[in-house]
Coordinates of C-alpha atoms in Angstrom, one line a residue:
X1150 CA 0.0 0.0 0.0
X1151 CA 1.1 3.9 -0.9
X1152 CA 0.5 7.1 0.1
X1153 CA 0.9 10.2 -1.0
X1154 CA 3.1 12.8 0.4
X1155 CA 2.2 16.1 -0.1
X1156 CA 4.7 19.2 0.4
X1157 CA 4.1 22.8 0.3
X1158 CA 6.4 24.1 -2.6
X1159 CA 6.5 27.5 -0.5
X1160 CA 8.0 25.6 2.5
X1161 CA 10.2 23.4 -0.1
X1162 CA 11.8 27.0 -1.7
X1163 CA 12.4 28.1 1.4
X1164 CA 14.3 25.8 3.0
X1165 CA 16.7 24.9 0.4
X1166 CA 15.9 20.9 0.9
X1167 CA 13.9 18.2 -1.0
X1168 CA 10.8 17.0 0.8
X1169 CA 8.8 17.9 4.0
X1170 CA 6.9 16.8 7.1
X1171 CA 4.9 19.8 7.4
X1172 CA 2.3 18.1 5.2
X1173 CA -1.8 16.9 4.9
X1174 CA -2.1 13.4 5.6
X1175 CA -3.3 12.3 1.8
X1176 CA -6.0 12.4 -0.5
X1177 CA -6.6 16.1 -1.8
X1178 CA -3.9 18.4 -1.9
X1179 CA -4.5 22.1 -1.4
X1180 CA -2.9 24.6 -4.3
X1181 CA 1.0 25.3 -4.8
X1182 CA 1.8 21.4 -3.4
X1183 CA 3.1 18.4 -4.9
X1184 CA 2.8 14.7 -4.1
X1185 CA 5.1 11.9 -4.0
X1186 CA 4.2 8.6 -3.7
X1187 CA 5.7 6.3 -0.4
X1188 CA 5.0 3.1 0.9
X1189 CA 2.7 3.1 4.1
X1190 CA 4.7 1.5 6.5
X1191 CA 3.8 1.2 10.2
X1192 CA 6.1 2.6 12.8
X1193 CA 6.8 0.1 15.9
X1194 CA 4.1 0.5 18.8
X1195 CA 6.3 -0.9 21.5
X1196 CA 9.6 -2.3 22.2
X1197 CA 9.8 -5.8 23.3
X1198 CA 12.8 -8.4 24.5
X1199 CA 16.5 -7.5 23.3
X1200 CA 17.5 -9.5 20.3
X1201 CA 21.1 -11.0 20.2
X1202 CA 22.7 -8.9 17.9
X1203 CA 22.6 -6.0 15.3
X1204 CA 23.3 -5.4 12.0
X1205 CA 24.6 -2.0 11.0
X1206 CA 25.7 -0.4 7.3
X1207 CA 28.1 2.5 8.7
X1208 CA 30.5 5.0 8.0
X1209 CA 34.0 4.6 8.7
X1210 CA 34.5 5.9 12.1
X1211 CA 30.5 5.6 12.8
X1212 CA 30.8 2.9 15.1
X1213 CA 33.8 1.7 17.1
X1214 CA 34.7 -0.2 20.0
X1215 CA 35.1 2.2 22.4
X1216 CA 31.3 2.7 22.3
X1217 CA 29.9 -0.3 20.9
X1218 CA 31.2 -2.5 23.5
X1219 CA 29.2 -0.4 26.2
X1220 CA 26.1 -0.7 24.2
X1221 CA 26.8 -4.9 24.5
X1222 CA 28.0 -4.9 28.0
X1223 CA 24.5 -2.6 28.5
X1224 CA 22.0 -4.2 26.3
X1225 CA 23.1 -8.3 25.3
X1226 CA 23.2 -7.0 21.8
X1227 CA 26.4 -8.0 19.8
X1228 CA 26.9 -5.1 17.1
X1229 CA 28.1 -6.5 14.0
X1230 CA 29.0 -3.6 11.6
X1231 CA 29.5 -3.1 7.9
X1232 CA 31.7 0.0 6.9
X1233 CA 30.4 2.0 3.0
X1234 CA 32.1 4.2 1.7
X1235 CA 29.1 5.5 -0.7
X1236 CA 26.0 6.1 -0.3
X1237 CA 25.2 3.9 -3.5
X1238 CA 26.8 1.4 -1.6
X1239 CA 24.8 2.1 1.7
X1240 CA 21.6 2.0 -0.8
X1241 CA 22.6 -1.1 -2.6
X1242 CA 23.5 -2.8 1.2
X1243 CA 20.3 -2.0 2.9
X1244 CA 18.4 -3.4 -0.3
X1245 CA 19.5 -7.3 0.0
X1246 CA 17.6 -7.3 4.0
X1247 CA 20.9 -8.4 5.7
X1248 CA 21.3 -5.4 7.8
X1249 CA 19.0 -3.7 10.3
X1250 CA 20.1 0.3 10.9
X1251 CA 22.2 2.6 8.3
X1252 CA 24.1 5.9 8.9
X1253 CA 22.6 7.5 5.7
X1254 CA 23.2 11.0 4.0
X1255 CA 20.5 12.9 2.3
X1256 CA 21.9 11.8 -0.8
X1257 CA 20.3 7.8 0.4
X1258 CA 17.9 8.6 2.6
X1259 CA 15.4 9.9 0.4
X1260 CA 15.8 6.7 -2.4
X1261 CA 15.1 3.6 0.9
X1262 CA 12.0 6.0 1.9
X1263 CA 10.7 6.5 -1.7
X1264 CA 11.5 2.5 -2.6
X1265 CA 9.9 1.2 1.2
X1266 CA 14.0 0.3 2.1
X1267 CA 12.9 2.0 5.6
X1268 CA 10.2 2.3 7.8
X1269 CA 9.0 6.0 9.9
X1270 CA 10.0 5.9 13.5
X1271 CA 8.4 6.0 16.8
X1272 CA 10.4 8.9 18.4
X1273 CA 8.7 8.1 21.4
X1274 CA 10.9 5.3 21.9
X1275 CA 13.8 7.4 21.9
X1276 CA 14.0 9.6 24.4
X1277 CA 17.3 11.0 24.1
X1278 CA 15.8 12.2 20.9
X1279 CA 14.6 15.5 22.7
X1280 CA 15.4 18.6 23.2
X1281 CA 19.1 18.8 23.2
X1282 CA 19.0 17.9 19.6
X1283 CA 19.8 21.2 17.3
X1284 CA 16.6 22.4 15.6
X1285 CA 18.5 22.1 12.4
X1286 CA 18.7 18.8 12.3
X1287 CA 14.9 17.6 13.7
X1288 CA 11.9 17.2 11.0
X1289 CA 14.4 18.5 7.9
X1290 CA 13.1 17.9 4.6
X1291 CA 15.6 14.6 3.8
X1292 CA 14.1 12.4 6.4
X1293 CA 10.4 13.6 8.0
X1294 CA 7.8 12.8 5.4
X1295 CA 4.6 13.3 5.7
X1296 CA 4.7 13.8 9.5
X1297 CA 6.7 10.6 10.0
X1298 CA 10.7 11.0 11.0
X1299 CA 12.8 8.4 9.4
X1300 CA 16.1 9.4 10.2
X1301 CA 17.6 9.9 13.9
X1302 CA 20.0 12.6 13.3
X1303 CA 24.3 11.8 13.7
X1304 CA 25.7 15.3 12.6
X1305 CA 25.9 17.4 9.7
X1306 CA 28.8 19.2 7.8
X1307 CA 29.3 22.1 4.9
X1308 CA 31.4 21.5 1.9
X1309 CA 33.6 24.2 2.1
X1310 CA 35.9 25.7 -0.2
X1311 CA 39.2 24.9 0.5
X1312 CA 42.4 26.6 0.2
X1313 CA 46.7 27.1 0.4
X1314 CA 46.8 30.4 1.6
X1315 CA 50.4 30.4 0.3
X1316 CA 49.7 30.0 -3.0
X1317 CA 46.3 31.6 -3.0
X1318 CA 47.0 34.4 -1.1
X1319 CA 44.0 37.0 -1.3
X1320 CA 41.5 35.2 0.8
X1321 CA 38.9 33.6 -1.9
X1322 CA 35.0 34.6 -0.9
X1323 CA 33.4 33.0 -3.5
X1324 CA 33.2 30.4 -5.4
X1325 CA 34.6 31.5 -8.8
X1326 CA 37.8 30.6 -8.3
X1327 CA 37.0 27.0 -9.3
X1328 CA 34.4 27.5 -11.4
X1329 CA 35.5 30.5 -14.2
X1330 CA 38.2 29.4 -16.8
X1331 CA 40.4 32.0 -16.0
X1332 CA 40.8 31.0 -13.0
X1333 CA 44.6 31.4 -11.8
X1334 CA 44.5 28.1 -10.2
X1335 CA 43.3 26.2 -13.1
X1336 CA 45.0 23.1 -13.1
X1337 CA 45.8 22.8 -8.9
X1338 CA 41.6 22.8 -8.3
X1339 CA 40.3 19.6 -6.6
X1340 CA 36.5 18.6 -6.9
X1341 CA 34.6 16.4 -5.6
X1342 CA 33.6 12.4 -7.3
X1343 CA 30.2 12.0 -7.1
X1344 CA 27.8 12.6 -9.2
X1345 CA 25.9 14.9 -6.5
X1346 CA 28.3 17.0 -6.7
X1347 CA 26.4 18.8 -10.2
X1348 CA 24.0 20.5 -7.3
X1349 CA 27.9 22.6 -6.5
X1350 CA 27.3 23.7 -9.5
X1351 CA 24.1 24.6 -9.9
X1352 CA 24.3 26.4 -6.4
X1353 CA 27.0 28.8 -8.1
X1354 CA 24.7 28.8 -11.3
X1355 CA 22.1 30.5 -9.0
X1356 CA 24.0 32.9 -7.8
X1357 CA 25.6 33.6 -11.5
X1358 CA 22.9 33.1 -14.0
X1359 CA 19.4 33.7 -12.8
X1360 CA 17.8 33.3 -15.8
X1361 CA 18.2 29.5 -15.5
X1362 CA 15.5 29.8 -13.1
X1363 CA 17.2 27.0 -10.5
X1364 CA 15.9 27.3 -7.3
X1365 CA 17.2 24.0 -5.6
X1366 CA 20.3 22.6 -6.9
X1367 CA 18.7 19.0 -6.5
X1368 CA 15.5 19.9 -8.5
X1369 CA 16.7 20.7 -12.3
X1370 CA 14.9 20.4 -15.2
X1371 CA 16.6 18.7 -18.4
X1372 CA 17.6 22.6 -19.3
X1373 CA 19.2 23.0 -15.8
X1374 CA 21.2 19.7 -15.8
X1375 CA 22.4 20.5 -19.0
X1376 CA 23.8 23.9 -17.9
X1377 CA 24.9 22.5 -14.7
X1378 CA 26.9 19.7 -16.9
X1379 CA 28.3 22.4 -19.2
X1380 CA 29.8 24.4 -16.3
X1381 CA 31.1 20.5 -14.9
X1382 CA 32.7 19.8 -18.2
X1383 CA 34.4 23.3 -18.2
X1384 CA 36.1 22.9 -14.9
X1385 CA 36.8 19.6 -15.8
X1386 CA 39.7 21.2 -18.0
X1387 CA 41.1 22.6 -14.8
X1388 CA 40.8 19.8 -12.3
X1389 CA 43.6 18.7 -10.9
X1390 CA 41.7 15.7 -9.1
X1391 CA 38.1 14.3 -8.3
X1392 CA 38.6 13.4 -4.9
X1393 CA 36.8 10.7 -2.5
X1394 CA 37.3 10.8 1.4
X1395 CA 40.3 9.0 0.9
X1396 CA 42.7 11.0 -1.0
X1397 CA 41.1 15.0 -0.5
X1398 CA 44.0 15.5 2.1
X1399 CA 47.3 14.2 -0.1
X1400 CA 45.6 16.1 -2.8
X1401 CA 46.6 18.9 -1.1
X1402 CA 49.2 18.6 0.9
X1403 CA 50.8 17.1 -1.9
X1404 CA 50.7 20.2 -4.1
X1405 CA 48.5 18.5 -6.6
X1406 CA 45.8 21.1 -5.5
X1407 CA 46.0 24.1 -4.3
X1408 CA 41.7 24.9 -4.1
X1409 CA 38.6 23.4 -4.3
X1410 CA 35.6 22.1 -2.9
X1411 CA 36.4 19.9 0.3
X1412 CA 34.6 19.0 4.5
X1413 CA 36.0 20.4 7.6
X1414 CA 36.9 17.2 8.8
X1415 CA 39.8 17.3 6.0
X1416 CA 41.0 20.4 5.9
X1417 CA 41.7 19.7 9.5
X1418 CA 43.6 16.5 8.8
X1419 CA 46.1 18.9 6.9
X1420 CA 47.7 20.1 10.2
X1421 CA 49.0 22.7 8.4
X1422 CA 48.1 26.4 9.4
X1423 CA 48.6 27.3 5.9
X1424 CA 45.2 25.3 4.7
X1425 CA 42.2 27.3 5.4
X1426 CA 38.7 27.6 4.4
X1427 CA 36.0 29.6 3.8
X1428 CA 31.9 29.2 3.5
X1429 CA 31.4 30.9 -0.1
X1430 CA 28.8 33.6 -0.2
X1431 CA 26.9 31.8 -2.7
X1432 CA 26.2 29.4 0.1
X1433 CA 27.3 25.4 -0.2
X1434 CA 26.1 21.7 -0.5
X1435 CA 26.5 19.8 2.5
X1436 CA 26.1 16.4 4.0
X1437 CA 23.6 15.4 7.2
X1438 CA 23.9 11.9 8.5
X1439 CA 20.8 9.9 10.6
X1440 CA 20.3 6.3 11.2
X1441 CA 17.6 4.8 9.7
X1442 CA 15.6 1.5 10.1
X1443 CA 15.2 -1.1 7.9
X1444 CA 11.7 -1.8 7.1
X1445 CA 12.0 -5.7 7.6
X1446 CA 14.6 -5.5 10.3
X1447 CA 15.4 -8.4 12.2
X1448 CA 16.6 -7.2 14.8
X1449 CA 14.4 -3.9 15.8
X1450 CA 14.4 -3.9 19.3
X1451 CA 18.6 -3.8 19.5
X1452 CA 18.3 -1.5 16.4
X1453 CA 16.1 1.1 18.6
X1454 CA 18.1 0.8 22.0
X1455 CA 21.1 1.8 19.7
X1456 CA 19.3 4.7 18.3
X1457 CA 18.6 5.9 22.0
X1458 CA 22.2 4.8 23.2
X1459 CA 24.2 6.7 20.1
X1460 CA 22.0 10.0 20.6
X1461 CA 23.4 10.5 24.2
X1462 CA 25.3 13.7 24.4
X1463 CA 28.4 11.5 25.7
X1464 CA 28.0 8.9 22.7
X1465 CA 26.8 11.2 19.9
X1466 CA 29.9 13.5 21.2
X1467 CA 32.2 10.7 20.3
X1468 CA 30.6 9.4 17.6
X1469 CA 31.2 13.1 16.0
X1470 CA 34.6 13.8 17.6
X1471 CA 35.9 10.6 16.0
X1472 CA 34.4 11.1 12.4
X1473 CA 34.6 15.0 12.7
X1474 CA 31.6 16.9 11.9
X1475 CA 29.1 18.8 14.0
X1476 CA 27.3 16.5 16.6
X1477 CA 23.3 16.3 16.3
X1478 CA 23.0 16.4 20.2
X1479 CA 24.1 19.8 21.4
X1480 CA 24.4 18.9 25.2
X1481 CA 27.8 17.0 24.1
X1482 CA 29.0 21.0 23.5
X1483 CA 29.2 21.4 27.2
X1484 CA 30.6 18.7 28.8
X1485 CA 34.0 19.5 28.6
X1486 CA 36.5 22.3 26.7
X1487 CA 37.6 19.7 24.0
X1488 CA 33.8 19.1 23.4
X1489 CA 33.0 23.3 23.0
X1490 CA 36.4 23.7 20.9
X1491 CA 35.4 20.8 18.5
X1492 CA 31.7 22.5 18.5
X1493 CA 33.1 25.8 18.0
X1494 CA 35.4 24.5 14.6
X1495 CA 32.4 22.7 13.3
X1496 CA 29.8 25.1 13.9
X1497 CA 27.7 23.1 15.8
X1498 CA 24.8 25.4 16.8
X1499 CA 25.5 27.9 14.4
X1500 CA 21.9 27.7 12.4
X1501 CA 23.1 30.8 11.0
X1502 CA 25.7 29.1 9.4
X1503 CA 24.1 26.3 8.4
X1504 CA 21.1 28.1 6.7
X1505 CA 23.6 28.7 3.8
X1506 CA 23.9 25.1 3.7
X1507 CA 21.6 22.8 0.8
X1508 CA 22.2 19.5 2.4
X1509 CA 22.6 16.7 0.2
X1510 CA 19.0 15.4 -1.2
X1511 CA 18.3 12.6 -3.7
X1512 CA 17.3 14.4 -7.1
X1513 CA 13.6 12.5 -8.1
X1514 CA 11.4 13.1 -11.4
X1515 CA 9.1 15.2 -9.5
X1516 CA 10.5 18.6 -9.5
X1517 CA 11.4 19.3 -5.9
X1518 CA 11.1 23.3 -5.9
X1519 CA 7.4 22.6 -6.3
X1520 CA 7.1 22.9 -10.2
X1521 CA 4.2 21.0 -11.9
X1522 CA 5.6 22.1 -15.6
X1523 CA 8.4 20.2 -16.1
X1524 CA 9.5 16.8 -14.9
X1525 CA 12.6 17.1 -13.3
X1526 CA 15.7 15.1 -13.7
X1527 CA 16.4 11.4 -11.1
X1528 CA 19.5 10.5 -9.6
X1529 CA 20.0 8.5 -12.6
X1530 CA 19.9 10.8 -14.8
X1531 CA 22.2 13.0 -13.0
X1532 CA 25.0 9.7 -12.5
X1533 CA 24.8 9.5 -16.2
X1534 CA 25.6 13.0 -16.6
X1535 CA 28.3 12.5 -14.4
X1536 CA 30.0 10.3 -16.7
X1537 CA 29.6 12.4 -19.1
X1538 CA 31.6 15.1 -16.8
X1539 CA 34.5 13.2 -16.5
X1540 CA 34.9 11.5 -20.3

């Protein structure tokens, strides 16, 4: 059985994001909303007797022993853990039924809601789910549909630009620098590999070309795409590498790039003062993380004791310390210095900051800004663009 989801396109503009809670409940939808089709899917009532074990699709760094055995030694339930490191991996994992929770980004989370891969949650069973998480990161637009939340937010990071201040020496503000082809640094300019990374440039194609008429970077009609892979296939010519987690921080301290598109968490791994980093005033993609639930897990009442457990201040702290990003529970910020000096370089609870921030949101046929005219370009259409991008 479906349902339809219905979003105000007003509400969908204005936060920058792909779908919403704020929502009716089906059938008739008033004027200026669309739908979107998801499977109805019952939340769990109650929690019963502890299974013996787990099974999570992680992150590297997402879930360790220095945490996980507590949750054992707490609960009887054996984590068992499978590090991705994509989220077309993460998708493609949680699809064969062998695994029970996944750390998703908004670039997955939206695809296991839309395809019944997850089921809504029943926040009342998590109580450290409360106040003490940041408002940015409760009933966003990648993981609360139609009134149901489906993802228990992790933490959340910009994708900043990045930068050798002793080789780019006027402090960059926008950016142009790795976009235009006369850039100074064409050649030395780092850029992301994935194929959501054409919503980087249609956030600068906003800023640059109005007439294009983008208002999401993850809702483009065919017109959009194609200017958005035009611009891709320019700065192609001056990329020096299309990076993955993995090799953003040789990249650059190896002199093979001197700018470009890159998280906090990297630019830190530098250790070099001379690497710094600015949010551009066009504003930025960005990644949120949350654990989600699969819709025929085996193992749900581990599954939801780990939710609870992971969303502690204390656990969610270390969870966030170890992978480096800004934590979802802001409680963690006060609990020690090294906990407010690692909220303080992440901009933890700086909504100010992150309001400049499109997080990461699967691209589906139905146009996410709210337009009925046009069908808008899938996440499929956009990873065959991408290999387009890079020849």
């Amino acid at each position: 059985m479906h349902k339809k989801l219905a979003i105000p396109a007003a509400l969908i503009a204005a936060a920058g994001l792909a779908l919403s809670g704020c929502s009716s409940s089906g059938g008739d939808s008033a004027p200026g909303e669309i739908e979107i089709d998801v499977p109805d899917l019952p939340a769990v009532e109650s929690l019963g007797d502890m299974e013996s074990e787990v099974n999570i699709v992680a992150w590297s760094g997402f879930v360790e022993p220095a945490w996980a055995d507590q949750f054992t030694a707490d609960t009887g339930c054996k984590v068992n853990r499978k590090v991705a490191a994509t989220s077309d991996e993460m998708v493609q994992l949680m699809r064969t039924g062998e695994y029970d929770l996944v750390s998703a980004s908004g670039d997955a989370s939206l695809r296991l809601i839309v395809d019944g891969n997850v089921q809504p949650l029943n926040t009342e069973l998590i109580p450290n789910f409360g106040d003490d998480i940041v408002e940015g990161m409760k009933g966003q637009l990648y993981d609360t549909l139609n009134g149901n939340v489906y993802g228990i937010p992790i933490g959340r990071g910009a994708n900043i630009l990045e930068y050798n201040s002793e080789v780019v020496t006027e402090a960059p503000t926008s950016w142009d620098v790795v976009w235009e082809e006369d850039s100074p640094y064409a050649g030395n300019i780092a850029a992301y590999d994935s194929p959501i990374y054409i919503a980087d440039a249609a956030i600068y194609l906003m800023a640059t070309q109005p007439d294009l008429g983008i208002e999401n970077p993850y809702a483009l009609d065919e017109e959009q795409l194609a200017a958005a892979v035009e611009l891709l296939q320019q700065q192609n010519g001056m990329v020096s590498e299309y990076w993955s987690p993995a090799t953003n921080v040789t990249s650059f301290t190896g002199g093979n790039s001197v700018v470009g598109t890159s998280w906090e968490v990297l630019r830190k791994a530098t250790q070099d003062e001379k690497f710094q980093s600015v949010l551009p005033e066009e504003g930025s993609t960005g990644w949120s993380d949350a654990w989600m639930l699969a819709a025929d897990a085996e193992h749900p009442n581990c599954a939801y004791a780990w939710m609870d457990y992971t969303s502690s201040p204390e656990v969610n702290g270390q969870i966030a310390m170890n992978f480096g990003m800004a934590p979802a529970n802001a409680a963690f910020c006060e609990t020690s210095d090294e906990a407010r000096e690692h909220c303080d370089y992440y901009n933890a609870t700086d909504e100010e900051y992150f309001e400049k921030v499109w997080f990461w949101t699967t691209p589906i046929d139905q146009c996410l800004d709210g337009r009925t005219d046009v069908q808008c370009t899938n996440y499929q259409d956009w990873t065959s663009a991408w290999a387009t991008v890079k020849g």
